[in-house]
XYZ file of C-alpha atoms in Angstrom:
468
model
C 86.190 -15.097 402.335
C 83.172 -17.356 402.197
C 80.268 -16.628 399.868
C 77.854 -16.481 402.795
C 79.642 -13.381 404.137
C 78.956 -11.459 400.908
C 75.474 -10.175 401.773
C 74.269 -13.703 402.224
C 75.038 -14.600 398.601
C 75.615 -18.330 398.226
C 76.135 -18.584 394.482
C 73.671 -19.216 391.652
C 72.181 -22.525 390.552
C 72.315 -22.860 386.731
C 69.104 -24.905 386.816
C 67.075 -22.225 388.576
C 66.066 -18.617 387.902
C 66.567 -16.313 390.872
C 63.864 -13.723 391.539
C 64.829 -10.131 392.185
C 63.585 -9.185 395.672
C 62.123 -5.989 394.194
C 59.421 -7.899 392.340
C 59.154 -11.114 394.386
C 56.015 -11.108 396.545
C 55.732 -12.225 400.174
C 55.058 -15.930 400.353
C 56.459 -16.635 396.891
C 59.478 -18.799 396.152
C 62.680 -16.834 395.638
C 63.717 -18.852 392.598
C 62.027 -20.899 389.898
C 63.204 -24.094 388.182
C 64.292 -23.734 384.552
C 63.776 -27.261 383.276
C 60.741 -28.592 385.157
C 57.364 -27.179 386.085
C 57.382 -25.176 389.325
C 55.596 -26.889 392.202
C 53.287 -23.934 392.773
C 51.890 -20.851 391.085
C 53.536 -17.491 390.666
C 51.819 -14.155 390.342
C 51.445 -13.040 386.706
C 53.603 -9.976 387.410
C 56.392 -12.224 388.645
C 56.206 -14.679 385.737
C 56.103 -11.779 383.294
C 59.187 -10.154 384.771
C 61.184 -13.395 384.649
C 60.364 -13.976 380.963
C 60.795 -10.296 380.097
C 64.250 -10.140 381.658
C 65.450 -13.239 379.809
C 64.080 -12.133 376.428
C 65.699 -8.721 376.900
C 69.095 -10.398 376.503
C 68.345 -11.089 372.831
C 69.359 -7.526 372.070
C 67.833 -4.823 369.902
C 66.069 -6.363 366.901
C 66.344 -3.110 364.934
C 70.141 -3.545 364.982
C 69.939 -7.092 363.644
C 71.135 -6.651 360.077
C 71.313 -10.404 359.521
C 67.611 -11.157 359.452
C 65.152 -10.534 356.647
C 62.242 -10.774 359.084
C 60.183 -7.711 359.997
C 61.048 -6.275 363.387
C 58.598 -3.366 363.542
C 54.928 -2.632 362.884
C 52.850 0.373 363.897
C 50.586 0.622 366.965
C 47.409 -0.108 365.021
C 48.932 -3.351 363.779
C 49.882 -4.188 367.366
C 46.276 -3.683 368.475
C 44.967 -5.820 365.641
C 47.522 -8.515 366.480
C 46.246 -8.779 370.065
C 42.602 -8.744 368.963
C 43.180 -11.624 366.520
C 45.645 -13.707 368.559
C 43.026 -16.389 369.207
C 42.155 -17.030 365.556
C 43.218 -20.386 364.104
C 43.838 -20.112 360.366
C 43.029 -23.755 359.681
C 39.492 -23.406 361.104
C 38.069 -21.767 358.008
C 34.534 -22.838 358.837
C 34.805 -21.305 362.335
C 36.531 -18.113 361.183
C 34.971 -17.556 357.753
C 35.791 -13.852 357.528
C 39.471 -14.537 358.199
C 39.317 -17.218 355.487
C 37.758 -14.705 353.120
C 40.481 -12.165 353.905
C 43.140 -14.818 353.235
C 41.642 -15.363 349.771
C 41.605 -11.624 349.134
C 45.304 -11.397 350.013
C 46.515 -14.088 347.631
C 44.216 -12.752 344.905
C 45.833 -9.348 345.378
C 49.224 -11.012 345.007
C 48.091 -12.860 341.879
C 47.110 -9.497 340.428
C 50.346 -7.852 341.574
C 52.309 -10.671 339.925
C 50.376 -10.400 336.639
C 48.473 -13.683 336.705
C 46.479 -13.921 333.435
C 43.208 -14.005 335.383
C 43.855 -13.218 339.059
C 40.374 -14.312 340.164
C 41.016 -17.706 338.563
C 44.411 -18.180 340.176
C 44.704 -20.204 343.368
C 46.862 -19.684 346.420
C 47.176 -20.015 350.148
C 48.804 -18.476 353.165
C 51.519 -20.398 354.988
C 53.595 -20.075 358.148
C 56.386 -18.542 356.051
C 58.064 -18.680 352.683
C 59.741 -22.014 353.503
C 56.383 -23.772 353.757
C 55.292 -21.912 350.637
C 58.328 -23.308 348.792
C 57.515 -26.802 350.038
C 53.999 -26.513 348.632
C 55.254 -25.142 345.330
C 57.737 -27.998 345.052
C 55.141 -30.594 346.021
C 52.807 -29.361 343.286
C 55.646 -29.579 340.746
C 56.423 -33.138 341.773
C 52.797 -34.266 341.667
C 52.192 -32.694 338.236
C 55.329 -34.378 336.886
C 54.388 -37.732 338.407
C 50.851 -37.606 337.043
C 52.119 -36.773 333.544
C 54.698 -39.576 333.640
C 52.174 -42.151 334.772
C 49.656 -41.030 332.174
C 52.341 -41.613 329.531
C 53.162 -45.043 330.938
C 56.645 -43.959 332.057
C 58.420 -44.546 335.375
C 58.074 -41.808 337.973
C 60.529 -42.940 340.630
C 63.522 -40.635 339.999
C 62.376 -36.992 340.158
C 64.939 -34.195 340.291
C 64.757 -30.462 340.895
C 67.234 -28.006 339.330
C 68.326 -24.948 341.293
C 71.294 -22.788 342.191
C 73.805 -23.938 344.773
C 72.898 -20.712 346.611
C 69.296 -21.702 347.331
C 67.898 -21.300 350.818
C 68.086 -24.461 352.935
C 64.309 -25.021 352.679
C 64.834 -26.398 349.161
C 67.353 -28.913 350.424
C 64.776 -29.915 353.034
C 62.111 -30.267 350.365
C 64.274 -32.609 348.321
C 65.155 -34.619 351.415
C 61.613 -34.890 352.745
C 59.958 -35.743 349.415
C 62.653 -37.935 347.865
C 63.647 -35.577 345.071
C 67.198 -35.427 343.747
C 68.580 -31.898 344.133
C 70.586 -30.822 341.087
C 72.582 -27.821 342.210
C 74.025 -25.560 339.528
C 77.169 -24.041 341.066
C 77.565 -20.281 341.152
C 80.922 -18.756 340.265
C 82.699 -15.444 339.834
C 81.467 -15.377 336.222
C 77.954 -16.622 337.000
C 77.033 -15.210 340.391
C 73.485 -16.544 340.135
C 71.586 -19.192 338.196
C 71.279 -17.505 334.811
C 70.545 -20.323 332.371
C 74.188 -21.042 331.613
C 74.615 -24.756 330.737
C 71.164 -25.501 332.131
C 70.863 -28.310 329.580
C 73.490 -30.242 331.554
C 71.107 -30.519 334.503
C 67.631 -30.858 332.967
C 66.262 -34.199 331.767
C 62.959 -36.080 331.527
C 62.899 -36.539 335.317
C 63.165 -32.817 336.087
C 60.025 -31.689 337.902
C 60.960 -28.014 337.602
C 63.559 -25.297 337.958
C 63.699 -22.940 340.932
C 64.520 -19.298 340.187
C 65.296 -17.034 343.129
C 64.246 -13.406 343.324
C 66.667 -12.329 346.022
C 69.372 -14.898 346.773
C 69.764 -15.361 350.534
C 73.543 -15.087 350.414
C 73.730 -11.810 348.531
C 70.266 -10.443 347.705
C 70.778 -10.712 343.936
C 67.958 -11.548 341.524
C 68.221 -14.566 339.277
C 67.112 -13.581 335.755
C 63.880 -15.534 335.448
C 63.361 -14.496 331.828
C 66.816 -15.800 330.810
C 66.198 -19.062 332.660
C 62.879 -19.410 330.835
C 64.596 -18.747 327.499
C 67.112 -21.497 328.232
C 64.246 -23.867 329.038
C 62.463 -22.819 325.833
C 65.578 -23.795 323.877
C 65.747 -27.119 325.705
C 62.100 -27.798 324.853
C 62.726 -27.029 321.177
C 65.525 -29.591 321.082
C 64.105 -32.297 323.354
C 60.380 -31.716 323.765
C 60.786 -31.409 327.563
C 58.380 -28.842 328.993
C 59.878 -27.850 332.364
C 58.017 -25.352 334.574
C 59.546 -22.727 336.850
C 58.781 -22.013 340.478
C 59.917 -18.545 341.495
C 61.154 -18.363 345.065
C 60.401 -14.690 345.615
C 60.686 -14.791 349.399
C 62.018 -11.239 349.346
C 61.864 -9.998 345.757
C 58.175 -10.778 345.364
C 57.408 -7.788 347.578
C 60.172 -5.572 346.167
C 60.281 -5.965 342.385
C 56.622 -5.042 341.666
C 57.151 -1.712 343.398
C 60.678 -0.610 342.510
C 61.446 -2.596 339.328
C 57.995 -2.642 337.770
C 59.274 -3.248 334.223
C 61.324 -6.292 335.190
C 59.632 -9.431 333.853
C 60.046 -12.222 336.378
C 56.499 -13.236 337.331
C 53.421 -14.712 335.607
C 54.131 -12.543 332.581
C 56.547 -15.372 331.755
C 54.405 -18.288 330.606
C 56.742 -20.915 332.008
C 56.289 -19.639 335.587
C 53.803 -21.991 337.226
C 53.961 -20.744 340.824
C 55.443 -17.997 342.973
C 56.086 -17.928 346.710
C 56.897 -15.010 348.982
C 57.271 -14.145 352.635
C 54.740 -11.819 354.172
C 56.957 -11.411 357.205
C 59.951 -10.178 355.228
C 59.350 -7.359 352.784
C 55.617 -7.956 353.135
C 56.217 -5.945 356.337
C 54.338 -8.249 358.752
C 55.560 -9.751 362.025
C 56.902 -13.340 361.779
C 54.470 -16.098 360.877
C 53.080 -15.632 357.359
C 54.059 -16.573 353.811
C 52.189 -16.918 350.516
C 52.207 -19.147 347.469
C 50.175 -18.529 344.324
C 49.703 -20.692 341.228
C 49.077 -19.070 337.864
C 45.798 -20.976 337.434
C 43.941 -23.804 339.131
C 45.258 -26.373 336.654
C 48.796 -25.720 337.939
C 47.851 -27.183 341.323
C 46.850 -30.882 341.100
C 43.328 -31.384 342.383
C 44.261 -34.266 344.689
C 46.360 -31.881 346.789
C 43.403 -29.604 347.514
C 41.009 -30.227 350.385
C 37.606 -28.607 350.453
C 36.059 -27.234 353.647
C 32.613 -25.732 354.067
C 32.216 -22.094 354.978
C 29.369 -19.579 354.625
C 27.274 -22.252 352.943
C 29.933 -22.749 350.262
C 33.259 -24.466 349.738
C 36.738 -23.142 350.481
C 39.832 -24.889 349.042
C 42.688 -25.422 351.476
C 46.199 -26.648 350.841
C 48.817 -26.461 353.586
C 51.335 -28.567 355.471
C 50.503 -27.040 358.839
C 47.176 -27.379 360.564
C 46.632 -25.152 363.582
C 48.485 -21.924 362.929
C 47.968 -18.220 363.646
C 45.346 -16.324 361.702
C 46.413 -12.974 363.109
C 49.305 -12.522 360.689
C 46.973 -13.004 357.720
C 44.854 -10.141 359.045
C 48.014 -8.105 359.567
C 48.977 -8.705 355.938
C 45.569 -7.482 354.805
C 45.978 -4.483 357.104
C 49.300 -3.624 355.481
C 47.841 -3.988 351.979
C 45.032 -1.605 352.906
C 47.243 0.689 354.957
C 49.943 1.227 352.327
C 48.440 0.359 348.982
C 50.693 0.221 345.934
C 52.107 3.709 346.379
C 52.854 3.192 350.069
C 54.719 -0.059 349.419
C 56.605 1.637 346.609
C 57.763 4.435 348.907
C 58.737 2.104 351.776
C 60.639 -0.334 349.566
C 62.308 2.429 347.571
C 63.508 4.014 350.799
C 64.978 0.716 352.005
C 66.751 0.224 348.686
C 68.088 3.787 348.775
C 69.542 3.164 352.247
C 71.061 -0.139 351.071
C 72.729 1.494 348.078
C 73.985 4.348 350.266
C 75.492 1.885 352.745
C 77.034 -0.180 349.948
C 78.636 2.899 348.411
C 80.084 4.071 351.725
C 81.441 0.616 352.611
C 83.025 0.297 349.167
C 84.903 3.554 349.802
C 86.365 2.419 353.130
C 89.287 0.731 351.419
C 89.454 -2.824 352.798
C 86.310 -4.052 351.041
C 85.159 -5.104 347.597
C 81.400 -5.275 346.934
C 79.867 -8.486 345.626
C 76.693 -6.552 344.775
C 75.349 -3.110 345.643
C 71.751 -3.550 346.852
C 70.169 -2.603 343.528
C 67.900 -5.686 343.530
C 66.418 -6.246 346.961
C 67.846 -3.953 349.696
C 70.561 -6.477 350.540
C 74.226 -6.506 349.618
C 77.432 -8.366 350.426
C 81.128 -7.606 350.333
C 84.453 -9.369 350.710
C 87.765 -8.348 352.225
C 90.327 -7.416 349.601
C 92.935 -10.156 349.341
C 95.847 -7.728 349.608
C 94.494 -5.662 352.510
C 95.672 -7.541 355.613
C 96.580 -10.888 357.130
C 95.890 -9.668 360.671
C 92.111 -9.894 360.664
C 89.184 -11.172 358.616
C 85.469 -10.499 358.236
C 84.616 -12.772 361.147
C 86.718 -10.501 363.357
C 84.883 -7.432 362.081
C 81.556 -9.161 362.684
C 82.600 -9.892 366.278
C 83.689 -6.303 366.847
C 80.401 -4.929 365.499
C 78.456 -7.340 367.694
C 80.137 -5.717 370.695
C 78.463 -2.473 369.591
C 75.076 -4.205 369.271
C 75.132 -4.665 365.459
C 74.561 -8.120 363.994
C 76.327 -8.160 360.625
C 77.034 -11.786 359.692
C 80.116 -13.148 357.962
C 79.920 -16.528 356.250
C 81.388 -18.618 353.441
C 79.716 -18.691 350.047
C 78.288 -22.005 348.742
C 80.130 -24.798 346.930
C 82.640 -23.774 344.270
C 83.103 -20.520 346.180
C 83.366 -21.976 349.691
C 86.811 -20.409 350.143
C 85.266 -16.972 349.721
C 83.958 -15.295 352.874
C 81.534 -12.399 352.605
C 79.687 -10.122 354.967
C 76.097 -9.080 354.335
C 73.630 -6.401 355.377
C 69.849 -6.672 355.088
C 68.142 -3.291 355.067
C 64.570 -3.467 356.339
C 61.904 -0.873 356.989
C 63.059 0.865 360.158
C 66.763 1.082 359.292
C 66.832 4.820 358.733
C 69.565 6.905 357.138
C 70.511 8.075 360.646
C 70.911 4.493 361.881
C 72.891 3.696 358.737
C 75.250 6.553 359.532
C 75.635 5.258 363.096
C 76.538 1.834 361.707
C 79.081 3.338 359.316
C 80.667 5.318 362.142
C 81.061 2.119 364.179
C 82.394 0.202 361.161
C 85.035 2.826 360.466
C 86.094 2.828 364.100
C 86.381 -0.964 364.210
C 88.260 -1.157 360.910
C 90.714 1.433 362.253
C 91.155 -0.601 365.424
C 91.720 -3.825 363.503
C 94.150 -2.228 361.056
C 96.269 -0.962 363.957
C 96.775 -4.419 365.445
C 100.410 -5.325 365.971
C 99.891 -8.894 364.814
C 97.249 -11.364 363.599
C 94.277 -12.058 365.847
C 94.014 -15.622 367.177
C 91.205 -17.547 365.508
C 89.093 -20.341 366.925
C 88.719 -23.452 364.810
C 85.276 -24.438 363.593
C 83.879 -21.380 361.864
C 80.441 -22.149 360.374
C 80.640 -24.149 357.173
C 77.346 -22.907 355.743
C 74.862 -20.095 356.076
C 71.125 -20.651 356.246
C 69.731 -17.336 357.542
């Protein structure tokens, strides 16, 4: 039977988007090209429906348990977002009130993170925590270079010490700015960078050490105080004064509220700068991060540009130029909306759900927890070695995806690359009821997999690294 007989259907062209007759208008084309500009206009309703229908295929963001990024804000935030969509954060002289609000936000963070004098600290907003890390690293490199040159020493071989489990942005930083990455491997005995044998990696060319508050792979905190103590001991023996940048992409907006007594921030003198993500546990839609230096002297003056606003001067330091200002206003909205107590309640609830999920998954039988969500609301687990040879965590991930859940499986970093784990990120919006729905689906899929009569076939080329 020819295609033309089937209601006139002649097959689809992969290079064109077909328009549903229900929303195509008389006189309009019945399909639109995908990879070149259409020859003529379409009605806004038509263009909207085409884009809407494609984006709908991305799935339900609330069920994405792989991402750290906020997937929900309230209606008032949505209104504010639309009202501020035209603001360009780099134009501080044109949008002086937005620039003022940006300064208020990072000053609030400096206070939250116990800067000695928050009003004398310095910071900036960024597109996200990756840019914030880049700026923190750049300041470390420039301070180190200036000190070396002032002492008449060569400054052509900088290195940065960090865990092998760092987020990929630090590898990018080292690549882009010609810094040698010195990766301290994690292990079963040392699951995070904890100061163990740090002296083997630090030398006179070390621009700094990165400590992570919420490792991407597992959600665990690196003990900043212990790392600082190890660096103190190194300085006593060698005279090397090595600063710390704390990558607190997630933990910077968790620890102050649910682990208030934990010393990880500017209470530790060796911490020169801290970065965080406003669009993760800062509870803002994607597009904002923050970096704060303990005091102005921690940020070399030559990296700061001054712009005029309100008859005065505003310092600016960023890699991006034109970028959204709306998310900065959304961050300020969330600070005002929740305050300290509100953030404490939201983050505590997320951590409670994470620990509940971790406990239930640990009791299922096939799994062994790597951590339990007690740091940030993130935890990972492995498949017990003696449980089965018929399926693995990639198979479970695929089965859960069929139910709409995105629960990634991936190998751990070097030295543990043979170990595969699965991870859940609990964000605001993952309620106890949704957690129970996930557990019900997990139990059903584990039962299905355990009943298989033989091993599942596996496709070669599983991902060799994880950068989410």
